[in-house]
mmCIF file of C-alpha atoms and ligand atoms in Angstrom:
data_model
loop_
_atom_site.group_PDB
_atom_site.id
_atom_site.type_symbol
_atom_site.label_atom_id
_atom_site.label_comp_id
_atom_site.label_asym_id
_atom_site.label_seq_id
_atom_site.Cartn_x
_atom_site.Cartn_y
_atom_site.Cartn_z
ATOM 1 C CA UNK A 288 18.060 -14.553 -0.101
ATOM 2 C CA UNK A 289 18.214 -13.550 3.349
ATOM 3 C CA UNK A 290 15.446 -12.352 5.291
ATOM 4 C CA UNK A 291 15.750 -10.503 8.521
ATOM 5 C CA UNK A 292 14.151 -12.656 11.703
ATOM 6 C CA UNK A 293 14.170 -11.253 15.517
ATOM 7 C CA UNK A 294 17.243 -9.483 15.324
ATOM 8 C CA UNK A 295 19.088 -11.997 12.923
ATOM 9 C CA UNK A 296 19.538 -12.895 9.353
ATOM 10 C CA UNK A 297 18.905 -16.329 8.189
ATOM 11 C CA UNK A 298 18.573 -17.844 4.608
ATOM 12 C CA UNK A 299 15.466 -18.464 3.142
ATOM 13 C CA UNK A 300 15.038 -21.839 4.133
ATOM 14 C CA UNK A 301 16.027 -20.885 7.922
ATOM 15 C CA UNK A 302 13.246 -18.327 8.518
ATOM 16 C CA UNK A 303 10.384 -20.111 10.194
ATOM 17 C CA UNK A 304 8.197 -18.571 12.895
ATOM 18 C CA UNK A 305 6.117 -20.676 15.180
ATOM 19 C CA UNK A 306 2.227 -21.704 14.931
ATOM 20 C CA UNK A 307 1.503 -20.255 17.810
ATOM 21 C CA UNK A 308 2.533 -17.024 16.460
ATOM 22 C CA UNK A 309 -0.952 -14.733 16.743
ATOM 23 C CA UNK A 310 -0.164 -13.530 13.590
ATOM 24 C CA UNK A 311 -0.773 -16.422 12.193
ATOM 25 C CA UNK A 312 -3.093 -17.785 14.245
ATOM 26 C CA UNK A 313 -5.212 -14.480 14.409
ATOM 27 C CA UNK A 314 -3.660 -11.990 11.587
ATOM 28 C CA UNK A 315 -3.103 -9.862 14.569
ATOM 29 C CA UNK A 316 -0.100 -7.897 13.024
ATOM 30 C CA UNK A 317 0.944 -5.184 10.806
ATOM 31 C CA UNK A 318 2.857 -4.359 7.827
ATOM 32 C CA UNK A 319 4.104 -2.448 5.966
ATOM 33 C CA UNK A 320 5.043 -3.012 1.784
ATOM 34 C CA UNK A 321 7.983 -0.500 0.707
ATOM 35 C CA UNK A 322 9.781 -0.133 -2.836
ATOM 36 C CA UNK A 323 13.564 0.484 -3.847
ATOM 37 C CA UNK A 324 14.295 2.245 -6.738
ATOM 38 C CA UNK A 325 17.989 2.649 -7.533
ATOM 39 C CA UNK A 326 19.455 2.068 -3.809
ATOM 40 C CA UNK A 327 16.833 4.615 -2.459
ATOM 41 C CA UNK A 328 14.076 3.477 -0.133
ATOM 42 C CA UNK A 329 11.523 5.353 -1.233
ATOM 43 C CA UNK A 330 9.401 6.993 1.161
ATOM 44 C CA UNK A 331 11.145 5.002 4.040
ATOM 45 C CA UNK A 332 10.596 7.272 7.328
ATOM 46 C CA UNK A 333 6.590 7.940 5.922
ATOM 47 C CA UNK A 334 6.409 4.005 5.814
ATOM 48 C CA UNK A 335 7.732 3.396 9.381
ATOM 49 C CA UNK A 336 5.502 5.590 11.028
ATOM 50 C CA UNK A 337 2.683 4.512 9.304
ATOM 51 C CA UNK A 338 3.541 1.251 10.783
ATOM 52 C CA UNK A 339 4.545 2.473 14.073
ATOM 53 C CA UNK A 340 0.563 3.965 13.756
ATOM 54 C CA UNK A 341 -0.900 1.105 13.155
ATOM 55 C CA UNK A 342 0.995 -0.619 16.409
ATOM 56 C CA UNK A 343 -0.004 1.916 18.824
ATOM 57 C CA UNK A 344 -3.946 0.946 17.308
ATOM 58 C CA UNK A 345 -3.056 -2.513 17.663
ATOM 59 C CA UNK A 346 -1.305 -1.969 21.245
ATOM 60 C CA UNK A 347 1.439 -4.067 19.809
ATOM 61 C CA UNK A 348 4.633 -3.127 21.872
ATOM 62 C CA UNK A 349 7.302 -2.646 19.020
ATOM 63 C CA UNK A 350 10.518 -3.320 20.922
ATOM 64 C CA UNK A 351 12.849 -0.940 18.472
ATOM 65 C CA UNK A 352 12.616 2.518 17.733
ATOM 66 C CA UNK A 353 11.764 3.759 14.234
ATOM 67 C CA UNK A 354 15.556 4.788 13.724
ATOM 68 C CA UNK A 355 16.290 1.093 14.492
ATOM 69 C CA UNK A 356 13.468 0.037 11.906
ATOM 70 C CA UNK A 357 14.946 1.690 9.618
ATOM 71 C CA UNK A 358 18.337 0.228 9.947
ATOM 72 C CA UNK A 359 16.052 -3.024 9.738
ATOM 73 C CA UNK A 360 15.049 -2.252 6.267
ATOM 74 C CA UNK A 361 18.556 -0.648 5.207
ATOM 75 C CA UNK A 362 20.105 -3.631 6.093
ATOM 76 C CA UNK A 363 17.984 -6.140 4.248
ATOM 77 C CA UNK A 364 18.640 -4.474 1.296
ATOM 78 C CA UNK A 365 22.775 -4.563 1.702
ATOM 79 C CA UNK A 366 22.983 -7.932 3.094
ATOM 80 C CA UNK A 367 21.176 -8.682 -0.128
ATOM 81 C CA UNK A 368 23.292 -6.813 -2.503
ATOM 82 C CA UNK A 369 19.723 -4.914 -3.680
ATOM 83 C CA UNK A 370 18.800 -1.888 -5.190
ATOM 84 C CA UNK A 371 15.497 -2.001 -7.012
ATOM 85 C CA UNK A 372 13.533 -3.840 -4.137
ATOM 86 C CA UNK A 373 10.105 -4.544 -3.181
ATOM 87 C CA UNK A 374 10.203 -4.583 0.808
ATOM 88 C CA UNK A 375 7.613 -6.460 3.209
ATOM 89 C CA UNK A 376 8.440 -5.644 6.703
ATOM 90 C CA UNK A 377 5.738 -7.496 8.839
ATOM 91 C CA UNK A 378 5.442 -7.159 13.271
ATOM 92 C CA UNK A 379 2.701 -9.862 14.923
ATOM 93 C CA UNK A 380 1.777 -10.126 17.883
ATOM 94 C CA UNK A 381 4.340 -12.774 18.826
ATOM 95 C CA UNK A 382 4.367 -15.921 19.650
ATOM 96 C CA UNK A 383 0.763 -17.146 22.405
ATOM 97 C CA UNK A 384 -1.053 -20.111 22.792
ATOM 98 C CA UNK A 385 -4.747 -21.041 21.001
ATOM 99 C CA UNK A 386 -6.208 -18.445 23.112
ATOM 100 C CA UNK A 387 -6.548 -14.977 21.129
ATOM 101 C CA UNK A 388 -5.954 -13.007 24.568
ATOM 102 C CA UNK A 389 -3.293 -10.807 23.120
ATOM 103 C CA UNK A 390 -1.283 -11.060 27.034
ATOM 104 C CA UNK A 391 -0.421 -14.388 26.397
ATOM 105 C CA UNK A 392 2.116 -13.258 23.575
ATOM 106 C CA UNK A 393 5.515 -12.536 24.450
ATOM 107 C CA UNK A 394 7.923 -10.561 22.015
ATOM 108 C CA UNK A 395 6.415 -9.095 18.300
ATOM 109 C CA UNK A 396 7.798 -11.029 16.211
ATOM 110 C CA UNK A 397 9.441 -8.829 13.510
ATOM 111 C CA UNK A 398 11.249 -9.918 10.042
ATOM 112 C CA UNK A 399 11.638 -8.385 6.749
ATOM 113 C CA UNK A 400 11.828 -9.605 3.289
ATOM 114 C CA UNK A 401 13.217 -8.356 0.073
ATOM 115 C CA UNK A 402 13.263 -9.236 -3.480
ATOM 116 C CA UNK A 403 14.119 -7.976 -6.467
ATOM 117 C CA UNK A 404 11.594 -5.753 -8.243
ATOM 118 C CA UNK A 405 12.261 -3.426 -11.454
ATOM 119 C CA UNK A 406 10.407 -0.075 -11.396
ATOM 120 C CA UNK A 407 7.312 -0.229 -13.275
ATOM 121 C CA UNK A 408 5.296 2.820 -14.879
ATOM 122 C CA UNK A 409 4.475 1.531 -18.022
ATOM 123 C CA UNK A 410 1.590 2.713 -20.535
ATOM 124 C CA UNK A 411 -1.048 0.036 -20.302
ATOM 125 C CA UNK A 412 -3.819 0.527 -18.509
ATOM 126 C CA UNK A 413 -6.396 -1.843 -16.330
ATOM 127 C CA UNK A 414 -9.959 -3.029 -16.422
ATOM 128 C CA UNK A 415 -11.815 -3.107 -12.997
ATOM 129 C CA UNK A 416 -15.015 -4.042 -11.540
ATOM 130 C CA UNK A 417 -16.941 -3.047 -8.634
ATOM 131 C CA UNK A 418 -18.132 -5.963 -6.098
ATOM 132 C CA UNK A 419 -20.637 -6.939 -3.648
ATOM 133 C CA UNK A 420 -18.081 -7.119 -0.617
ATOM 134 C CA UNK A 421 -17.971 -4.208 1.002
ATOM 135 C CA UNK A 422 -14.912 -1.984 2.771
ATOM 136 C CA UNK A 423 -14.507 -2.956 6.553
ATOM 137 C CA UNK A 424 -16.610 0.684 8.405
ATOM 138 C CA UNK A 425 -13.934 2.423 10.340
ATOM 139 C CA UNK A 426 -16.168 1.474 13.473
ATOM 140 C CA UNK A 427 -15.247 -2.306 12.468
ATOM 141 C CA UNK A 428 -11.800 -2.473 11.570
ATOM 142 C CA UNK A 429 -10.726 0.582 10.168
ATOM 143 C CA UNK A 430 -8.928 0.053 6.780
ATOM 144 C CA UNK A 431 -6.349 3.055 8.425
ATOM 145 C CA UNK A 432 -4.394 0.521 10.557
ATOM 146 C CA UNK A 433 -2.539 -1.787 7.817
ATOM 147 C CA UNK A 434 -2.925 -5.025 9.542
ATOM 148 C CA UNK A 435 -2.664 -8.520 8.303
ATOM 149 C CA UNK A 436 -5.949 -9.445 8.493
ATOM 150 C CA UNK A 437 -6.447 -8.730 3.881
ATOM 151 C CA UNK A 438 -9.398 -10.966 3.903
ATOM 152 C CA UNK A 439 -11.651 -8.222 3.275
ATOM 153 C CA UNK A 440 -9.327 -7.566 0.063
ATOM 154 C CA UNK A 441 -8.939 -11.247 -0.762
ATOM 155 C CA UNK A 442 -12.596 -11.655 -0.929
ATOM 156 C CA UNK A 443 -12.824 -8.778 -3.158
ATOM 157 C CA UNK A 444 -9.513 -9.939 -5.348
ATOM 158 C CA UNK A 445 -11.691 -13.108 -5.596
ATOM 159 C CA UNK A 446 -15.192 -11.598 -7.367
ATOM 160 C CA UNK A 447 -12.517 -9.989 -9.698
ATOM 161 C CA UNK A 448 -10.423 -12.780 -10.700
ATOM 162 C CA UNK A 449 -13.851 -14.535 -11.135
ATOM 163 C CA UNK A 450 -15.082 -11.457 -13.328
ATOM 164 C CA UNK A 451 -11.727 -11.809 -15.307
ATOM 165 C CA UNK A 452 -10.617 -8.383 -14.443
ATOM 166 C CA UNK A 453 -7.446 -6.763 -13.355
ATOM 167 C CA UNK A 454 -8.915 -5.070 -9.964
ATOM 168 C CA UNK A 455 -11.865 -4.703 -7.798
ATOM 169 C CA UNK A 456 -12.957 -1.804 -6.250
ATOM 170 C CA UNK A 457 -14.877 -1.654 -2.999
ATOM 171 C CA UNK A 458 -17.502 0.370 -2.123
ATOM 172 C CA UNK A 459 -18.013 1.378 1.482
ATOM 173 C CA UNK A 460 -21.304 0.915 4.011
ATOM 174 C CA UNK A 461 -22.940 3.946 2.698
ATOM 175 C CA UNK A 462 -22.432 3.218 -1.376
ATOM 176 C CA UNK A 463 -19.125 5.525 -1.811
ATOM 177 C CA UNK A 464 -16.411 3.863 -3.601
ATOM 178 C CA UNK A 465 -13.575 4.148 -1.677
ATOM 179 C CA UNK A 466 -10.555 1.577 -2.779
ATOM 180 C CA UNK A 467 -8.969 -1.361 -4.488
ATOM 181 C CA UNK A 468 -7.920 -4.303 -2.964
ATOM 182 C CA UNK A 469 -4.592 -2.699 -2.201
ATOM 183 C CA UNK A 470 -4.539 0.373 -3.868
ATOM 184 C CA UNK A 471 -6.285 4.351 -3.662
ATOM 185 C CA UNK A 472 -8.572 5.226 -6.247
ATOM 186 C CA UNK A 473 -7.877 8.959 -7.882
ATOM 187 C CA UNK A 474 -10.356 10.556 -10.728
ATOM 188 C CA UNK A 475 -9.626 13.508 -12.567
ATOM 189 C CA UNK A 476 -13.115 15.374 -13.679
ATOM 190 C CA UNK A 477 -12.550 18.684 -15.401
ATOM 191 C CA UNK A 478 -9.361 19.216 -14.786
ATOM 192 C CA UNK A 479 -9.710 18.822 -11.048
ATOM 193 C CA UNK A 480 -7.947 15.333 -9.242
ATOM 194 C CA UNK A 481 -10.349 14.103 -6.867
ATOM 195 C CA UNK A 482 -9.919 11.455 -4.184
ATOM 196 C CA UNK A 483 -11.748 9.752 -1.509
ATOM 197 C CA UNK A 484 -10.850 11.355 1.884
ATOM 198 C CA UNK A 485 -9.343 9.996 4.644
ATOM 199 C CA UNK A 486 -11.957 10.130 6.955
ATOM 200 C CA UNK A 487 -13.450 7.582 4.559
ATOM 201 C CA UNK A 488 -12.962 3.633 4.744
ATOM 202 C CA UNK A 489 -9.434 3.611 3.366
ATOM 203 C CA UNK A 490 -5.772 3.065 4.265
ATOM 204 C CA UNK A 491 -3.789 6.472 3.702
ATOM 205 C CA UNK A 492 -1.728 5.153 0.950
ATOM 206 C CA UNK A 493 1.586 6.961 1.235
ATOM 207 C CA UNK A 494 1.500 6.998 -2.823
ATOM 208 C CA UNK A 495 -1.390 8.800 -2.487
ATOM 209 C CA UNK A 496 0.112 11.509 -0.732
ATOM 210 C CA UNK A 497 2.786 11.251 -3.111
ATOM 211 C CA UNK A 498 0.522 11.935 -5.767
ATOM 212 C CA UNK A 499 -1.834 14.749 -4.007
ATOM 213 C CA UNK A 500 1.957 16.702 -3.432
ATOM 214 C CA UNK A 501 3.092 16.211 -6.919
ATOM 215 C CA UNK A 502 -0.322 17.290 -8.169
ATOM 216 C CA UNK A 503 -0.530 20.702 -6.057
ATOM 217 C CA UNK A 504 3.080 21.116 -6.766
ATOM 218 C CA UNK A 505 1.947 21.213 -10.739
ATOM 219 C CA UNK A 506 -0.770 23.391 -10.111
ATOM 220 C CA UNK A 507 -3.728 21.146 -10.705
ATOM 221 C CA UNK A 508 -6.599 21.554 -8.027
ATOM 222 C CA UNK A 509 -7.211 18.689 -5.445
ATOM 223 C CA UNK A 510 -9.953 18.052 -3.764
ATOM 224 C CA UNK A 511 -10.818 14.810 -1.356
ATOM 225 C CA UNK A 512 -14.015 14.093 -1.300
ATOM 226 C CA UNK A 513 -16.647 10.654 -1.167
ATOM 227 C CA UNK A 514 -16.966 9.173 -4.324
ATOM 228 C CA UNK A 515 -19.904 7.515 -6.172
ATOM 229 C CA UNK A 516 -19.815 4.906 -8.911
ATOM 230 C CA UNK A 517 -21.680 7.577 -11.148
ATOM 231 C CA UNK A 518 -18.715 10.084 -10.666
ATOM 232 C CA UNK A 519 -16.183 7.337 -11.697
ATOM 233 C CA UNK A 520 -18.361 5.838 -14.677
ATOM 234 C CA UNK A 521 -18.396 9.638 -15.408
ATOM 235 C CA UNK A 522 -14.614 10.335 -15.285
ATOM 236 C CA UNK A 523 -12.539 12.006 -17.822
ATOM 237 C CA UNK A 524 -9.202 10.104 -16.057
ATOM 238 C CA UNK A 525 -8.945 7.297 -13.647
ATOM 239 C CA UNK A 526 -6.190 5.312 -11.694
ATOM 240 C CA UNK A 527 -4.964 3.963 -8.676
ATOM 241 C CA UNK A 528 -1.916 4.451 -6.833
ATOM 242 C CA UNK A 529 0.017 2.010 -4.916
ATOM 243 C CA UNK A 530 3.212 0.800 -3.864
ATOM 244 C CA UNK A 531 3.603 -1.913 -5.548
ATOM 245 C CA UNK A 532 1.371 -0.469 -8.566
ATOM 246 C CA UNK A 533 2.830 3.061 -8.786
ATOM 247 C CA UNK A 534 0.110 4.550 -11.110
ATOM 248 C CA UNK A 535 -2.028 2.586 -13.172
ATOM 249 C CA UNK A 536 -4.380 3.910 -15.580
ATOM 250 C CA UNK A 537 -7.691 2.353 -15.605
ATOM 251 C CA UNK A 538 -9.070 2.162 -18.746
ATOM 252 C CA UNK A 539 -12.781 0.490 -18.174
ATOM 253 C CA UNK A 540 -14.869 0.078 -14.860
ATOM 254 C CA UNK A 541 -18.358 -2.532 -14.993
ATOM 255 C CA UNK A 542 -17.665 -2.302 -18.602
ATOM 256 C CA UNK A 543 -17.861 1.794 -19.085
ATOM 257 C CA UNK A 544 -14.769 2.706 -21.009
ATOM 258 C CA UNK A 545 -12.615 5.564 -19.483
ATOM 259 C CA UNK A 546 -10.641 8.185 -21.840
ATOM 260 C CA UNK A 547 -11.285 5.893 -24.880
ATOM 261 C CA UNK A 548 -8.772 3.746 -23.671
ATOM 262 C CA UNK A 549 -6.061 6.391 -23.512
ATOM 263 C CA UNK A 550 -3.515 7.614 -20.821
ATOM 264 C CA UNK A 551 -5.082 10.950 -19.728
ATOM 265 C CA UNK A 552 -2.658 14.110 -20.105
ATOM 266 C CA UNK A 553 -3.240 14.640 -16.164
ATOM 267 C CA UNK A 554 -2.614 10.896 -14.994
ATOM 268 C CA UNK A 555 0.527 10.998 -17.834
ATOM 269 C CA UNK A 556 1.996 14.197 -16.088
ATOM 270 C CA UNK A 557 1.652 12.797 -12.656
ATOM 271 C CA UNK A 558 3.009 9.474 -13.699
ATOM 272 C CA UNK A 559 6.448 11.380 -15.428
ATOM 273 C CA UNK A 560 6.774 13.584 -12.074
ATOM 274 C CA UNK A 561 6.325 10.584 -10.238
ATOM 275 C CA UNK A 562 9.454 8.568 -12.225
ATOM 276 C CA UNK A 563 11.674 11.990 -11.211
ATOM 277 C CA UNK A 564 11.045 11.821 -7.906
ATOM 278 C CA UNK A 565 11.498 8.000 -6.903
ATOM 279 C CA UNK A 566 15.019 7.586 -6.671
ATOM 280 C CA UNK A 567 14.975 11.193 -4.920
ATOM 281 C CA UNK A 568 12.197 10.917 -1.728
ATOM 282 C CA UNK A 569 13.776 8.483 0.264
ATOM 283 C CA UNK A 570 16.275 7.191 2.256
ATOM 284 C CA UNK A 571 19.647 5.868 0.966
ATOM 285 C CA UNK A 572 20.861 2.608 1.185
ATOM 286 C CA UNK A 573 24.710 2.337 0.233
ATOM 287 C CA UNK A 574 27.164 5.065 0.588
ATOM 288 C CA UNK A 575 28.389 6.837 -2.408
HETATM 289 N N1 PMP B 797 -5.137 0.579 0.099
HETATM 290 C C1 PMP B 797 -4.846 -0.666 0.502
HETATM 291 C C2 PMP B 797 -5.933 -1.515 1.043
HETATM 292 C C3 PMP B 797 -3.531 -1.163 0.412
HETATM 293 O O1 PMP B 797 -3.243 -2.410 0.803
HETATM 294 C C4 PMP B 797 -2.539 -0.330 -0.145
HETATM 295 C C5 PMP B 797 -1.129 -0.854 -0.287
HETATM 296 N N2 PMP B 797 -0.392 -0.672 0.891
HETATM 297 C C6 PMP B 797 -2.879 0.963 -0.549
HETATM 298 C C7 PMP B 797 -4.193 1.388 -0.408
HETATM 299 C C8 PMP B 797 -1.851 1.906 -1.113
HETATM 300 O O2 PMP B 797 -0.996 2.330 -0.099
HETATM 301 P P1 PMP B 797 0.528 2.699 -0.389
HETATM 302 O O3 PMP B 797 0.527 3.746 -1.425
HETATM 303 O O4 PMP B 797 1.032 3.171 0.919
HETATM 304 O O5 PMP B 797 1.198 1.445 -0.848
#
């Protein structure tokens, strides 16, 4: 495999990055994760300025332009003969010394990985749990910017693994639930598809404005709005949406079960619309 390093591509084995990097050091960086399907990055220009947003929050100096990113991520992909990809494209801070003063880094350091990854979108569906760490307050570190510092999900991912569950879900300071570990929460409660808002402790998946499109698109009302464990214990359809998850039905939360178990006819419609559209809402990699 070869993975894209500072302007070059080196085998697996050849990409190393220093431990004075910051994002190391500090997890001061971004990311982004991006999907494949069929030699079509899906999503692809959404993704880069998401990341490009996060920088400018960061004041991390990306030395390329987005249309360069791009070619970044393009290239991956046909230097490694890929179509159905899972793509991490990660900028730190660069290389510094001990001290955290973000000056004393040079160049971001920028690479990008792929690997092979099938589509998913099967049937089953998830348990989940909610735990005791909370969401990061957008005052603290606002769960908008995508950076590398996860341990906020990691300690969540943790309380879950422990609970022997699929997921956790995080509540935020005030009690609202507000998202997985790395995924948006969606309910669907008489017929309407609710989600928390933006304005909310969450990172603006760009599968969840997949699905909010695809849903107004069918006709079925949306509305954003905060979230409370009683309104998802209450659901008639839940499940998250991710990039690396697509859309997973979740079948039980703190042991209520949701739909009997079933894939709801809302969450099933949104998931077929969503299988149409993957290999269409993006950019392409090969010529044809
Ligand atoms: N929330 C968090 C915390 C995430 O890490 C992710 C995955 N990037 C998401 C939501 C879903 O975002 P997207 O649909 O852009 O992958």
């Amino acid at each position: 495999m070869k993975i894209y390093l500072n302007g070059k591509f080196v085998e697996e084995e050849d990409a190393k990055i220093s431990v004075f990097d910051h994002g190391l050091l500090y997890g001061d960086g971004i990311f982004e994760g991006i999907r494949s399907y069929d030699g079509v990055v899906f999503m692809l220009k959404e993704h880069i300025d998401r990341l490009y947003d996060s920088a400018k929050s960061l004041c991390i100096d990306i030395p390329l332009t987005k249309e360069e990113m791009i070619d970044v991520v393009l290239e991956t992909l046909r230097v490694n003969n890929l179509k159905d990809a899972y793509i991490r494209l990660v900028i730190t801070r660069g290389v510094g010394d001990l001290g955290l003063d973000p000056r004393k880094c040079g160049k971001p350091t920028i690479f990008c990985i792929a690997i092979p990854m099938p589509p998913l979108l099967g049937e089953e569906g998830i348990r989940v749990i909610t735990v005791s760490v909370r969401r990061l307050p957008v005052d603290v570190l606002n769960p908008a910017v995508k950076s590398l510092n996860y341990l906020n999900s990691v300690l969540a991912k943790i309380q879950a693994n422990y609970a022997g569950v699929n997921e956790a879900f995080l509540l935020d300071d005030k009690g609202f639930v507000v998202e997985g570990t790395g995924d948006n929460i969606f309910i669907v409660k008489n017929g309407v598809l609710k989600t928390p808002p933006v304005y909310q402790s969450i990172l603006k998946g760009i599968t969840r404005d997949v699905v909010i499109k695809l849903a107004k698109e069918e006709g079925i009302e949306v509305v954003e709005e905060p979230l409370t464990l009683h309104d998802l214990y209450t659901a008639d359809e839940l499940f998250i949406t991710g990039t690396a998850a697509e859309i997973v039905p979740v079948f039980e939360i703190d042991g209520r079960v949701i739909n009997n178990k079933q894939v709801g006819e809302i969450t099933k419609k949104l998931k077929e619309k969503f299988k149409e559209i993957r290999t269409k809402w993006g950019i392409k990699v090969y010529d044809e």
